[in-house]
Structure formats: C-alpha cells, structure tokens
Short mmCIF file of C-alpha atoms in Angstrom, two decimals:
data_model
loop_
_atom_site.label_atom_id
_atom_site.label_comp_id
_atom_site.label_asym_id
_atom_site.label_seq_id
_atom_site.Cartn_x
_atom_site.Cartn_y
_atom_site.Cartn_z
CA MET X 1 97.92 96.75 86.74
CA PRO X 2 95.35 94.35 85.31
CA SER X 3 93.36 92.41 87.87
CA ILE X 4 91.55 89.11 87.66
CA GLU X 5 89.16 87.48 90.09
CA ILE X 6 90.03 84.22 91.79
CA ASN X 7 87.24 81.71 92.09
CA THR X 8 87.79 80.08 95.47
CA GLN X 9 84.95 77.61 95.21
CA CYS X 10 86.89 74.39 95.15
CA ILE X 11 85.98 70.97 96.42
CA GLU X 12 88.55 69.66 98.83
CA PRO X 13 88.77 65.91 98.25
CA SER X 14 88.49 63.78 101.35
CA GLN X 15 90.97 61.30 102.70
CA VAL X 16 90.03 57.65 102.93
CA GLU X 17 90.44 55.72 106.14
CA GLY X 18 93.13 53.10 105.81
CA LEU X 19 94.76 54.76 102.83
CA PRO X 20 97.75 57.10 102.86
CA PRO X 21 96.93 60.84 102.98
CA PHE X 22 98.10 61.49 99.43
CA ILE X 23 95.22 59.40 98.10
CA ARG X 24 92.02 61.40 98.30
CA LEU X 25 88.62 61.06 96.70
CA PRO X 26 87.28 61.91 94.26
CA GLU X 27 90.21 62.41 91.93
CA GLY X 28 92.35 64.31 94.40
CA LEU X 29 95.54 65.80 93.03
CA VAL X 30 98.91 64.36 93.98
CA MET X 31 102.08 66.37 94.42
CA ILE X 32 105.42 64.62 93.87
CA GLU X 33 108.75 66.31 94.50
CA LEU X 34 111.84 64.87 92.83
CA GLN X 35 115.44 65.91 92.82
CA GLY X 36 116.60 66.98 89.37
CA THR X 37 114.48 66.87 86.25
CA ILE X 38 112.67 64.27 84.21
CA ASN X 39 113.90 63.68 80.69
CA LYS X 40 110.99 62.43 78.67
CA PRO X 41 110.36 61.93 74.97
CA THR X 42 108.51 64.66 73.14
CA LYS X 43 106.33 62.13 71.33
CA VAL X 44 105.41 58.48 71.42
CA PRO X 45 107.94 56.44 69.42
CA ALA X 46 106.65 54.74 66.29
CA HIS X 47 107.52 51.29 67.64
CA TYR X 48 107.24 50.22 71.25
CA ASP X 49 106.08 47.21 73.24
CA GLU X 50 102.39 47.91 73.95
CA ASP X 51 102.20 45.08 76.50
CA LYS X 52 104.63 46.89 78.81
CA GLU X 53 102.22 49.87 79.00
CA ASP X 54 105.12 52.32 78.81
CA PHE X 55 102.85 54.79 77.03
CA ILE X 56 99.16 55.51 77.68
CA LYS X 57 96.53 58.02 76.63
CA THR X 58 95.44 60.31 79.49
CA LYS X 59 91.84 61.31 80.25
CA SER X 60 92.39 64.50 78.31
CA GLY X 61 93.63 62.51 75.31
CA HIS X 62 97.31 63.37 75.71
CA ASP X 63 100.09 60.82 75.52
CA ALA X 64 101.89 59.98 78.75
CA VAL X 65 105.05 58.03 79.46
CA LYS X 66 105.61 55.78 82.45
CA ILE X 67 108.22 57.09 84.87
CA GLY X 68 107.98 54.44 87.52
CA LYS X 69 105.98 52.41 89.97
CA LEU X 70 104.98 53.78 93.36
CA ARG X 71 105.11 51.42 96.33
CA TYR X 72 103.62 51.99 99.75
CA ASP X 73 103.02 49.73 102.73
CA PHE X 74 99.24 49.50 102.76
CA ASN X 75 99.30 47.32 105.85
CA ASP X 76 100.51 50.31 107.82
CA PRO X 77 98.41 53.40 106.98
CA SER X 78 100.57 55.55 109.27
CA ALA X 79 103.74 54.64 107.35
CA LYS X 80 105.55 57.63 105.90
CA LYS X 81 107.89 55.72 103.59
CA VAL X 82 107.21 55.47 99.86
CA GLU X 83 109.29 54.04 97.07
CA LEU X 84 109.37 54.91 93.41
CA LEU X 85 110.82 52.17 91.21
CA ILE X 86 112.41 53.60 88.09
CA GLY X 87 112.60 50.96 85.38
CA THR X 88 113.99 47.68 86.68
CA SER X 89 117.29 48.82 88.05
CA GLN X 90 116.78 51.84 90.33
CA LYS X 91 114.53 52.98 93.10
CA LEU X 92 113.97 56.24 94.88
CA ILE X 93 113.16 56.16 98.58
CA GLY X 94 110.98 59.00 99.73
CA SER X 95 108.40 59.99 102.29
CA ILE X 96 104.94 61.44 102.66
CA LYS X 97 105.45 64.95 104.00
CA LYS X 98 102.80 67.17 105.54
CA LEU X 99 103.26 70.65 104.08
CA ASP X 100 104.11 73.44 106.55
CA LYS X 101 101.56 75.60 104.78
CA PRO X 102 98.81 74.08 102.62
CA MET X 103 99.37 74.64 98.93
CA GLY X 104 96.64 76.06 96.74
CA ILE X 105 96.59 74.81 93.17
CA LEU X 106 95.59 77.63 90.84
CA GLN X 107 94.55 77.27 87.24
CA PHE X 108 94.94 80.40 85.14
CA PRO X 109 92.72 80.95 82.10
CA LYS X 110 94.34 80.08 78.83
CA MET X 111 94.91 83.23 76.80
CA ASP X 112 94.49 82.84 73.07
CA ASN X 113 96.35 84.99 70.54
CA HIS X 114 93.52 87.52 70.39
CA SER X 115 93.18 88.07 74.12
CA ASN X 116 94.93 91.10 75.56
CA ILE X 117 95.94 90.91 79.22
CA SER X 118 95.74 94.70 79.50
CA ASP X 119 92.10 94.63 78.38
CA ARG X 120 90.08 95.24 81.57
CA GLN X 121 86.77 94.16 80.07
CA TYR X 122 88.23 90.90 78.82
CA LEU X 123 89.84 90.13 82.20
CA LYS X 124 86.52 90.79 83.96
CA THR X 125 85.11 87.82 82.05
CA GLN X 126 87.97 85.55 83.15
CA GLN X 127 88.73 83.83 86.44
CA VAL X 128 91.64 82.09 88.08
CA GLN X 129 90.33 78.88 89.62
CA VAL X 130 91.50 77.47 92.95
CA VAL X 131 91.41 73.86 91.83
CA GLU X 132 92.36 72.21 95.06
CA ILE X 133 94.18 72.56 98.36
CA ILE X 134 97.02 70.12 98.88
CA ARG X 135 98.27 69.33 102.38
CA HIS X 136 100.65 66.41 101.73
CA LYS X 137 103.25 65.67 99.11
CA LEU X 138 105.49 62.77 98.19
CA VAL X 139 109.12 63.83 98.49
CA PHE X 140 112.00 61.97 96.84
CA THR X 141 115.12 63.98 97.48
CA ASN X 142 117.68 61.20 97.93
CA ARG X 143 119.85 59.72 95.23
CA PRO X 144 118.43 56.61 93.56
CA VAL X 145 119.62 53.28 94.94
CA PRO X 146 120.28 50.28 92.68
CA LEU X 147 117.71 47.49 92.63
CA MET X 148 119.00 43.99 93.16
CA ASP X 149 117.35 41.18 91.21
CA ASP X 150 115.13 38.99 93.39
CA MET Y 1 100.67 52.05 91.38
CA ASP Y 2 102.16 53.13 88.06
CA VAL Y 3 103.23 56.74 87.70
CA TYR Y 4 103.00 58.39 84.30
CA THR Y 5 103.84 61.86 83.12
CA SER Y 6 102.09 63.59 80.27
CA LEU Y 7 104.25 64.34 77.24
CA GLN Y 8 102.41 67.63 76.82
CA GLU Y 9 102.53 69.66 80.03
CA ASP Y 10 99.76 71.99 81.06
CA SER Y 11 101.39 75.31 81.96
CA SER Y 12 98.19 76.95 83.18
CA TYR Y 13 98.69 75.70 86.76
CA ARG Y 14 100.57 77.47 89.55
CA THR Y 15 101.03 76.72 93.23
CA ILE Y 16 100.49 79.19 96.03
CA GLU Y 17 101.33 78.81 99.71
CA LEU Y 18 98.22 79.47 101.73
CA ASN Y 19 98.87 81.36 104.98
CA ASP Y 20 96.20 81.27 107.70
CA ASP Y 21 94.33 84.31 106.30
CA LEU Y 22 94.22 82.94 102.76
CA LEU Y 23 93.39 79.40 103.83
CA GLN Y 24 90.42 80.74 105.78
CA ILE Y 25 89.20 82.71 102.74
CA VAL Y 26 89.67 79.82 100.33
CA THR Y 27 87.99 77.25 102.57
CA THR Y 28 85.08 79.44 103.69
CA GLY Y 29 84.69 81.78 100.71
CA SER Y 30 84.45 84.64 103.23
CA SER Y 31 85.87 87.23 100.80
CA PRO Y 32 86.45 87.59 97.09
CA LEU Y 33 90.09 87.35 96.01
CA PHE Y 34 91.80 89.20 93.18
CA PHE Y 35 95.18 88.95 91.51
CA LYS Y 36 96.65 92.29 90.53
CA ALA Y 37 99.85 92.35 88.51
CA PRO Y 38 101.72 95.11 86.68
CA LEU Y 39 102.10 94.69 82.93
CA LYS Y 40 105.87 95.14 83.24
CA GLU Y 41 107.97 93.77 86.08
CA GLU Y 42 109.69 97.14 86.64
CA ASP Y 43 106.30 98.77 87.30
CA GLY Y 44 105.93 97.12 90.71
CA PHE Y 45 104.97 93.78 92.13
CA ALA Y 46 102.00 91.46 91.92
CA VAL Y 47 99.57 91.31 94.82
CA LEU Y 48 96.68 89.23 95.96
CA CYS Y 49 93.83 91.23 97.46
CA SER Y 50 90.92 90.14 99.62
CA ASN Y 51 88.20 92.60 100.64
CA ASP Y 52 90.36 94.16 103.32
CA LYS Y 53 93.89 92.75 103.06
CA THR Y 54 96.73 92.99 100.56
CA PHE Y 55 99.33 90.25 100.16
CA LYS Y 56 102.54 90.78 98.25
CA LEU Y 57 103.28 87.85 95.97
CA LYS Y 58 106.83 86.60 95.84
CA ARG Y 59 108.06 83.86 93.55
CA LYS Y 60 109.95 81.27 95.60
CA ASN Y 61 112.18 79.23 93.31
CA HIS Y 62 113.28 75.70 94.19
CA SER Y 63 115.79 73.45 92.49
CA ASN Y 64 113.71 70.29 92.77
CA THR Y 65 111.02 69.36 90.27
CA VAL Y 66 107.51 69.33 91.68
CA LEU Y 67 105.04 67.32 89.66
CA LEU Y 68 101.30 67.70 89.90
CA GLY Y 69 99.18 64.76 88.95
CA TYR Y 70 95.84 63.10 89.47
CA HIS Y 71 95.11 59.57 90.52
CA GLU Y 72 92.48 57.68 88.75
CA PHE Y 73 89.94 57.22 91.51
CA THR Y 74 86.48 58.29 90.48
CA GLN Y 75 83.21 59.18 92.14
CA ASP Y 76 82.17 55.53 91.57
CA ASP Y 77 85.06 54.32 93.68
CA MET Y 78 83.90 56.51 96.51
CA MET Y 79 80.34 55.24 96.26
CA THR Y 80 81.40 51.72 97.19
CA ASP Y 81 81.36 52.44 100.94
CA ASN Y 82 84.99 53.57 100.92
CA LYS Y 83 86.04 49.96 100.57
CA ILE Y 84 89.00 50.67 98.44
CA THR Y 85 91.48 47.90 98.85
CA GLU Y 86 95.17 47.72 98.32
CA GLN Y 87 94.49 45.86 95.09
CA ASP Y 88 92.25 48.71 93.87
CA VAL Y 89 95.01 51.16 94.55
CA GLN Y 90 97.69 49.05 92.88
CA PHE Y 91 95.70 48.93 89.67
CA LYS Y 92 95.15 52.69 89.55
CA LYS Y 93 97.57 55.08 87.95
CA ILE Y 94 98.95 58.49 88.86
CA VAL Y 95 99.31 60.74 85.83
CA THR Y 96 101.29 63.95 86.26
CA PHE Y 97 100.32 66.76 83.91
CA SER Y 98 102.15 69.85 85.17
CA SER Y 99 105.48 70.62 86.82
CA PHE Y 100 106.78 73.58 88.80
CA ASN Y 101 110.11 74.98 89.87
CA SER Y 102 108.64 77.83 91.92
CA ASP Y 103 105.73 78.57 94.24
CA PHE Y 104 103.99 81.82 95.06
CA GLU Y 105 104.58 82.97 98.61
CA CYS Y 106 102.20 85.54 100.11
CA LYS Y 107 103.19 88.16 102.65
CA LEU Y 108 100.76 90.56 104.27
CA GLU Y 109 101.55 94.04 102.95
CA LYS Y 110 100.15 97.50 103.48
CA GLY Y 111 98.33 98.39 100.27
CA SER Y 112 99.38 101.57 98.49
CA ILE Y 113 97.98 104.06 95.98
CA ASN Y 114 100.24 105.99 93.65
CA THR Y 115 98.58 109.39 93.35
CA SER Y 116 101.62 111.21 91.95
CA SER Y 117 100.34 111.14 88.34
CA LEU Y 118 96.73 112.04 89.12
CA PRO Y 119 95.45 115.44 87.95
CA ILE Y 120 94.88 118.15 90.56
CA TYR Y 121 91.39 119.57 90.77
CA THR Y 122 91.46 123.25 91.74
CA HIS Y 123 88.96 126.08 91.88
CA GLU Y 124 90.10 127.21 88.45
CA SER Y 125 89.00 123.87 86.97
CA ASP Y 126 85.53 123.67 85.46
CA PRO Y 127 83.86 120.66 87.11
CA LEU Y 128 81.75 119.91 84.03
CA THR Y 129 84.61 119.88 81.52
CA PHE Y 130 87.45 118.83 83.82
CA GLN Y 131 90.01 116.81 81.85
CA PRO Y 132 93.42 115.50 82.90
CA GLN Y 133 96.38 116.75 80.85
CA SER Y 134 98.20 114.34 78.56
CA TYR Y 135 100.96 113.83 81.16
CA HIS Y 136 98.42 112.91 83.81
CA LEU Y 137 96.99 109.52 84.57
CA ARG Y 138 93.55 109.40 82.94
CA CYS Y 139 91.37 106.90 84.72
CA SER Y 140 88.12 106.59 86.60
CA LEU Y 141 88.00 105.84 90.33
CA ASP Y 142 87.13 102.18 89.61
CA GLU Y 143 90.08 101.91 87.25
CA LEU Y 144 92.39 103.44 89.87
CA ILE Y 145 91.25 100.87 92.44
CA ASP Y 146 91.87 98.19 89.83
CA ASP Y 147 95.33 99.55 89.08
CA SER Y 148 96.50 99.97 92.67
CA PRO Y 149 98.16 97.23 94.71
CA ILE Y 150 95.62 97.55 97.49
CA SER Y 151 92.41 95.92 98.71
CA SER Y 152 89.16 97.84 98.29
CA ALA Y 153 88.66 98.41 102.05
CA GLU Y 154 92.20 99.74 102.45
CA PHE Y 155 91.71 101.94 99.36
CA ASP Y 156 88.57 103.35 100.90
CA LYS Y 157 90.48 104.32 104.04
CA ILE Y 158 93.59 105.78 102.39
CA TYR Y 159 92.28 107.47 99.22
CA TYR Y 160 90.30 110.21 100.97
CA GLU Y 161 93.16 110.80 103.40
CA LEU Y 162 95.31 111.50 100.32
CA LYS Y 163 92.70 114.06 99.15
CA GLY Y 164 91.56 111.75 96.36
CA SER Y 165 88.26 112.33 94.61
CA GLU Y 166 86.53 111.86 91.25
CA VAL Y 167 85.45 114.76 89.03
CA ASN Y 168 83.80 114.42 85.63
CA GLY Y 169 84.54 110.68 85.69
CA PHE Y 170 88.27 111.13 86.37
CA ALA Y 171 90.14 110.18 89.53
CA CYS Y 172 91.90 113.30 90.81
CA ILE Y 173 93.45 114.98 93.84
CA LEU Y 174 91.81 118.04 95.37
CA SER Y 175 94.11 121.03 95.77
CA ASP Y 176 94.72 122.30 99.31
CA SER Y 177 92.83 125.52 98.62
CA MET Y 178 89.90 123.49 97.25
CA ILE Y 179 89.90 121.40 100.44
CA SER Y 180 89.99 124.51 102.64
CA GLN Y 181 87.15 126.22 100.81
CA CYS Y 182 85.02 123.09 100.67
CA LEU Y 183 85.64 122.40 104.36
CA THR Y 184 84.55 125.93 105.23
CA ARG Y 185 81.39 125.50 103.12
CA ILE Y 186 80.66 122.18 104.82
CA ILE Y 187 81.03 123.65 108.32
CA MET Y 188 78.85 126.64 107.43
CA THR Y 189 76.23 124.35 105.88
CA ILE Y 190 76.17 122.15 108.99
CA GLN Y 191 75.65 125.29 111.09
CA ALA Y 192 72.86 126.44 108.76
CA LEU Y 193 71.16 123.04 108.97
CA ALA Y 194 71.43 123.13 112.79
CA THR Y 195 69.94 126.63 112.94
CA THR Y 196 67.09 125.59 110.65
CA ALA Y 197 66.42 122.64 112.94
CA GLY Y 198 66.31 125.01 115.94
CA LYS Y 199 69.52 123.61 117.46
CA ASP Y 200 72.27 125.54 119.23
CA ILE Y 201 74.92 126.56 116.64
CA ASP Y 202 77.76 125.73 119.10
CA ASP Y 203 76.47 122.24 119.86
CA ALA Y 204 79.24 119.71 119.09
CA SER Y 205 76.64 117.09 118.14
CA ASN Y 206 75.82 119.14 115.02
CA TYR Y 207 78.99 117.70 113.54
CA HIS Y 208 77.98 114.09 114.17
CA ASN Y 209 76.01 111.84 111.79
CA ILE Y 210 76.77 113.91 108.71
CA ASP Y 211 75.50 112.59 105.40
CA PRO Y 212 77.64 114.00 102.52
CA ARG Y 213 74.71 113.61 100.13
CA ILE Y 214 72.50 115.91 102.21
CA LEU Y 215 75.33 118.44 102.56
CA CYS Y 216 75.93 118.38 98.81
CA GLU Y 217 72.24 119.04 98.08
CA ARG Y 218 72.24 121.94 100.52
CA ILE Y 219 75.49 123.45 99.20
CA ASN Y 220 74.07 123.17 95.66
CA ASP Y 221 77.21 124.34 93.84
CA ASP Y 222 78.70 122.57 90.79
CA ASN Y 223 82.20 123.10 92.21
CA TYR Y 224 81.30 120.98 95.22
CA SER Y 225 79.91 117.80 93.69
CA TYR Y 226 78.91 114.87 95.87
CA SER Y 227 82.28 113.25 95.19
CA VAL Y 228 84.21 116.37 96.29
CA VAL Y 229 82.08 116.85 99.43
CA LYS Y 230 82.45 113.17 100.26
CA THR Y 231 86.25 113.40 99.95
CA VAL Y 232 86.42 116.37 102.32
CA VAL Y 233 83.96 114.90 104.82
CA ARG Y 234 85.80 111.59 104.87
CA LYS Y 235 89.23 113.19 105.14
CA PHE Y 236 88.20 114.96 108.35
CA SER Y 237 85.88 112.36 109.85
CA SER Y 238 85.50 109.09 111.55
CA GLN Y 239 82.85 106.83 110.08
CA ASP Y 240 79.65 106.26 112.09
CA ASP Y 241 78.01 103.87 109.66
CA GLU Y 242 77.91 103.23 105.92
CA GLN Y 243 76.58 106.70 105.05
CA ASN Y 244 77.17 108.92 108.05
CA PHE Y 245 80.32 110.48 109.41
CA SER Y 246 81.43 112.62 112.37
CA LEU Y 247 83.75 115.56 111.80
CA ASP Y 248 86.84 115.20 113.97
CA GLU Y 249 87.48 118.65 115.44
CA LYS Y 250 91.20 117.99 115.96
CA LYS Y 251 91.66 116.99 112.31
CA VAL Y 252 89.73 120.08 111.18
CA ALA Y 253 91.65 122.40 113.51
CA ARG Y 254 94.96 120.91 112.41
CA TRP Y 255 94.15 121.49 108.73
CA TYR Y 256 93.34 125.17 109.35
CA GLY Y 257 96.50 125.38 111.48
CA ILE Y 258 98.75 124.07 108.69
CA GLU Y 259 97.13 126.43 106.19
CA ALA Y 260 97.61 129.31 108.67
CA LEU Y 261 101.29 128.36 109.07
CA LYS Y 262 101.72 128.59 105.26
CA ILE Y 263 100.31 132.12 105.28
CA HIS Y 264 101.32 133.64 108.61
CA ALA Y 265 104.53 131.79 109.51
CA LYS Y 266 106.51 132.12 106.30
CA LYS Y 267 108.72 134.34 108.42
CA LEU Y 268 109.43 133.99 112.13
CA VAL Y 269 106.39 134.59 114.28
CA ALA Y 270 105.72 134.42 118.04
CA PRO Y 271 103.67 131.32 118.96
CA ASN Y 272 100.99 133.36 120.77
CA GLU Y 273 100.61 135.68 117.82
CA PHE Y 274 100.31 132.67 115.51
CA LEU Y 275 97.68 130.99 117.72
CA ILE Y 276 95.46 134.07 117.30
CA LYS Y 277 95.90 133.96 113.52
CA TRP Y 278 95.11 130.23 113.55
CA LYS Y 279 91.95 130.72 115.57
CA THR Y 280 90.72 133.49 113.29
CA SER Y 281 91.18 131.28 110.21
CA PHE Y 282 88.26 129.08 111.37
CA PRO Y 283 84.82 129.67 109.86
CA GLN Y 284 82.63 131.98 111.92
CA PHE Y 285 80.95 130.32 114.94
CA TYR Y 286 83.27 127.30 114.71
CA ASN Y 287 84.93 127.17 118.10
CA VAL Y 288 87.22 124.30 118.88
CA PRO Y 289 90.27 124.24 121.16
CA ILE Y 290 93.75 124.41 119.57
CA GLU Y 291 97.23 123.40 120.66
CA LEU Y 292 100.45 124.28 118.86
CA ARG Y 293 101.80 120.74 119.30
CA TRP Y 294 99.08 119.48 116.92
CA LEU Y 295 101.14 121.08 114.14
CA GLN Y 296 104.39 119.30 115.00
CA GLY Y 297 106.07 118.26 111.76
CA TYR Y 298 105.08 121.50 110.04
CA TYR Y 299 107.08 124.10 111.92
CA ALA Y 300 110.55 124.69 113.34
CA LYS Y 301 111.77 126.98 116.13
CA PRO Y 302 114.88 128.63 114.65
CA LEU Y 303 114.89 131.13 117.56
CA ILE Y 304 113.62 130.82 121.12
CA ASN Y 305 109.93 131.73 121.25
CA ARG Y 306 109.66 132.06 117.47
CA ILE Y 307 108.22 129.53 115.02
CA GLN Y 308 108.41 129.26 111.24
CA TYR Y 309 106.55 127.13 108.68
CA PHE Y 310 108.83 124.19 107.91
CA PRO Y 311 107.10 121.20 106.29
CA LYS Y 312 108.82 117.85 106.05
CA ASP Y 313 107.54 117.31 102.48
CA PHE Y 314 110.60 118.92 100.90
CA LEU Y 315 113.22 117.29 103.08
CA SER Y 316 115.56 114.53 101.92
CA MET Y 317 114.44 110.92 102.22
CA ASP Y 318 117.98 110.00 103.24
CA ALA Y 319 118.07 109.86 107.05
CA LYS Y 320 121.58 111.31 107.41
CA LYS Y 321 120.79 114.23 105.10
CA ARG Y 322 117.45 114.86 106.74
CA PHE Y 323 119.02 115.17 110.19
CA GLN Y 324 121.55 117.61 108.68
CA GLU Y 325 118.74 119.68 107.15
CA LEU Y 326 116.85 119.71 110.45
CA PHE Y 327 119.87 120.87 112.45
CA GLU Y 328 120.65 123.58 109.89
CA VAL Y 329 117.27 125.16 110.66
CA GLN Y 330 117.22 124.52 114.41
CA GLY Y 331 120.28 123.58 116.47
CA THR Y 332 118.44 121.80 119.28
CA TRP Y 333 115.09 120.04 119.02
CA GLU Y 334 112.79 118.73 121.69
CA LEU Y 335 112.23 115.01 121.09
CA GLU Y 336 108.49 115.36 120.50
CA ASP Y 337 109.10 118.20 118.00
CA ILE Y 338 111.62 116.29 115.89
CA GLU Y 339 109.80 112.94 115.98
CA PRO Y 340 107.21 113.72 113.28
CA PHE Y 341 110.02 114.80 110.93
CA ILE Y 342 111.88 111.50 111.11
CA GLN Y 343 109.20 108.90 111.78
CA GLU Y 344 108.77 107.90 108.12
CA LEU Y 345 112.50 107.16 107.81
CA ASN Y 346 112.45 104.68 110.68
CA VAL Y 347 111.49 101.82 108.38
CA LYS Y 348 112.81 99.13 110.71
CA LYS Y 349 110.42 100.43 113.40
CA LEU Y 350 113.20 100.85 115.98
CA LYS Y 351 112.42 102.62 119.25
CA ILE Y 352 112.60 106.30 118.35
CA ASP Y 353 115.45 106.91 120.85
CA LYS Y 354 117.50 104.14 119.29
CA PHE Y 355 116.82 105.45 115.79
CA ILE Y 356 117.85 108.98 116.74
CA ILE Y 357 121.19 108.05 118.33
CA LYS Y 358 122.26 106.51 115.00
CA TYR Y 359 122.32 110.01 113.49
CA ALA Y 360 122.31 112.55 116.35
CA ARG Y 361 123.00 113.20 120.02
CA LYS Y 362 120.33 113.04 122.65
CA LYS Y 363 120.37 114.35 126.20
CA THR Y 364 117.98 114.98 129.06
CA GLU Y 365 117.47 118.54 130.27
CA GLY Y 366 115.24 118.50 133.31
CA LYS Y 367 112.06 116.73 132.22
CA LYS Y 368 112.75 117.29 128.53
CA VAL Y 369 114.71 115.16 126.11
CA VAL Y 370 116.54 117.23 123.52
CA VAL Y 371 118.21 116.17 120.29
CA MET Y 372 121.18 117.90 118.69
CA ALA Y 373 123.84 117.30 116.04
CA ARG Y 374 126.86 115.19 116.97
#
C-alpha cells in the first residue's frame, strides 16, 4: 500500500466585492458542470478564421477551443443566474451553486515511465498538492434553448 | 466572458469532497495528510490519513461533465484596489484544462492493521538472527505503518494491543508464551526496582510511571529487547505521558487468567478451584484482586458449577452458526456470559437484546436474563 504525502499549503483565492462568487483573485479556479460531454477537435484545424478567436494558446502553451460565452448580470451581484451562449444559436441557462461540501482540488505528481509507484523511496520524494478549495460552481443541467436573432 | 477548453487535458487533477475534519486540516495545516492506496484494487481500499484519523476514500461517479478552469485575472488586477469592472470581466477568459466524471468522497473509518501474515516471535527465535519465513510478510515497523490503512496515532494504539513488535528490524507478533514470560519479568523487575528504592513491594504505585527503556536496561536480556518490553508494557498499560506508562492490574490479571484457563480448564473444572489456580499463576508478591467474570468470552459452563476453556477465536463468523455452536456447548447462557461471544457479529450496532432475539430466545429468570436456542 504505497503512501504519498499531501501538501495542504494552498492559497485560497479571495472573492471580490461586487463580483459573483465564482470569480476570485488571484487566478482562482472555476468549476463548471455541464450535462453530457463536450466534443472538441483533437487539434487546431489548418484553416480557420483567426478574427473570430475560436482557437487560442493557453498560458501553458496548449491550444484551446472556444466553447461559448458566459453571461452574468453584473448589476446584481447576488444574482444566481448565469448563461452560457454556445455558438450563435443555442444557450444554456444555469446557476451559481454553493457546494454542500467544499471541494478540494488535488494535483497528483506526474509519473514518468521510469517511476515506480510501488517504490517507497521515490514516493517519499513526491507530493500531492491541494491546489485550491472551491466553494461554488456554475451548474448547467438544463437542455439548451434556441437563441432568437435580435 | 469567453469560455475555452484546452485541447490537451491535464489528467493530474482530482476533486475531493472536504468534510469538516478535512476542511479544518486543509485550511489550518493542523495535521499532515497522506494518501494510502493498495497496488491492486482487490487488495483493499484507498484511505486518507491525518495524524489521528483514517478516512475511507470512495469514488463517487456522476454522469455530468465537470470542467475545471482558471480565469485570467492576475495579481496585477488585484493590486488595482479591487476596482475590477464589468468591462474588465467581460474581456477576460475562462480556460478549462481538466474534466472529471467522479469525485472522491471521504468517510471516517476505523483504521486497521492486517497482522495475519506477520512472523511470530517466540522464545525459540534468536533475537539477533530473527528472520521471517518466505511465506511471511517481511517488513520493518515503519513499512507496516506505511502499508496499513490506518493513521499513525491509531496504529500506535492498536498495534501493541495486537501483540505487535519489531525484532531484528522486522515487524512481528509476540507469541502468547513470550508475552507471559516477558510480563512476569517486567513485574519482577518493577518489584526489584521498588525494593532497591526502599519502597514497599506491595505498593500499587510501583506499577505507575514505568519507563520501558529503564526496565529493558534492568532486565538486560537479548530476548527482551526494548521493542519487546515496550510492546508488553503498552499492551497492559494506560499511557501517563510520552514515555511513561501505568500497568493496568485488571488487564494483567485477565491475561494470566486466560493463560490459566488454557492450562487448567481444558477439562471441566470447578470455578473456585480454577480461581486458586489463576491466583497462583501470578508472579510472586503480585497481589491483585480477581473476578471470574473478567474472563467472559473465554470460558463456557457446560455443567452447573463447572467451567471449561472455550475461546471465541475458533467459532464461526456467521451469526447463525455461532449461536448454534454456543448452544451445543451450553444449553442456557446468562446474557452477560454470552455477550462477549457475539459482540463482534453485531456489525449494525443493534441493542444486544434486539440482536440476540434474531437468532435465539431470551427470557428473564428472577433478576437474570438468560438466552437459549429457539
């Protein structure tokens, strides 16, 4: 039964007055729950419209594809409703939900081909990191509704 | 606010529900935390251990997709007096980089140690060359702690109770005869130390504040290493402080009683006759009171006013069968006599009366409650 230490020293990002609780500083993580799965391309297509910003490079240098646009009523910080516009024809209506139990985000060490998880000495040099504690998530569990042209 | 998802997901992230105990540890850093997981799923379950608690980890699957992402606010944004405007937010992006279809759920669990594969250390073993056999588990005490689904504080409490020790660098279990002989040596050494200090040999306080290291030095016998002495002292003691212990006279008396049952009550014996045998099995000058009921769970009364050694260790773990086995040996049991034999099978922690009537008949005779077969 190999064991590995968990480093619990995480910085809990703080909420900002006037902003919804899922936005926290600095660089707080966001949890989004969707019904079903997301079908996404495995790589950036050779030709696409760069002006539409459908594809970007992330901070870590990976490619990312746009899945939608999040809308929230910033005039009412206590509002629970959020919307996720998918493309130009559909939107998901969801809410900001406070989790019954806070969720710890753990990051496990990446094992390379040479590392052996039954090797006690190796595991003693590794740590699982508690990256953050999340207390709210965005939940979209309803079917998408069609978007009417303005 | 545009939402993006990374084409290459990072699978190194997992989510874990934090109950009150874990949230307190994570937010205050009050205890180290460890993951312990078996190499193969069939070998047990994964646990999360703090210093003194064990949590069983259960994977809770969900059909929805949960995405984890970051939003692009930076430390610089925060430095501007928290004046983040709606426009600021609208121009930022959320980028998801990991997705989950399960969470870890943690449930407080009693930690356990599997000692069944550990070697047995007996008097025949040479302490300096002691080696486990090939079919035994070969590991040090630290490795056993590492390999057991239990927190270190719980391990410390349970291991010595299970007669666990460490000899020649190997975790092992002390044989019953080894325990008996070591216990006798310990008691005699405590008496010798008291006499040397000019104290009364019968004084109960002699058995308080015992330091196993001092006892080991005084015993000065390779068979009784510090680790062995510590195991025996801790098995029969309550802890005073980090180093010192007090021998519990009831625990000591009970041990000698069970050993006396094995020798003198293989066949039917009168309780009074047995009590004399029990008392004489104590080391010289060790006088503590004894009561037959302290040995409940180790004897049966097949005939009126006769007892016989009858340990529960060899009885079936199936409740129905165990009741059958008990009634084969003794037709009618007093409730307090049968209780120790069936307690471990009452896993749902029902009231003992309610548990018994599922398998047997119970009736009141005067002030006594007796249990018999249906």
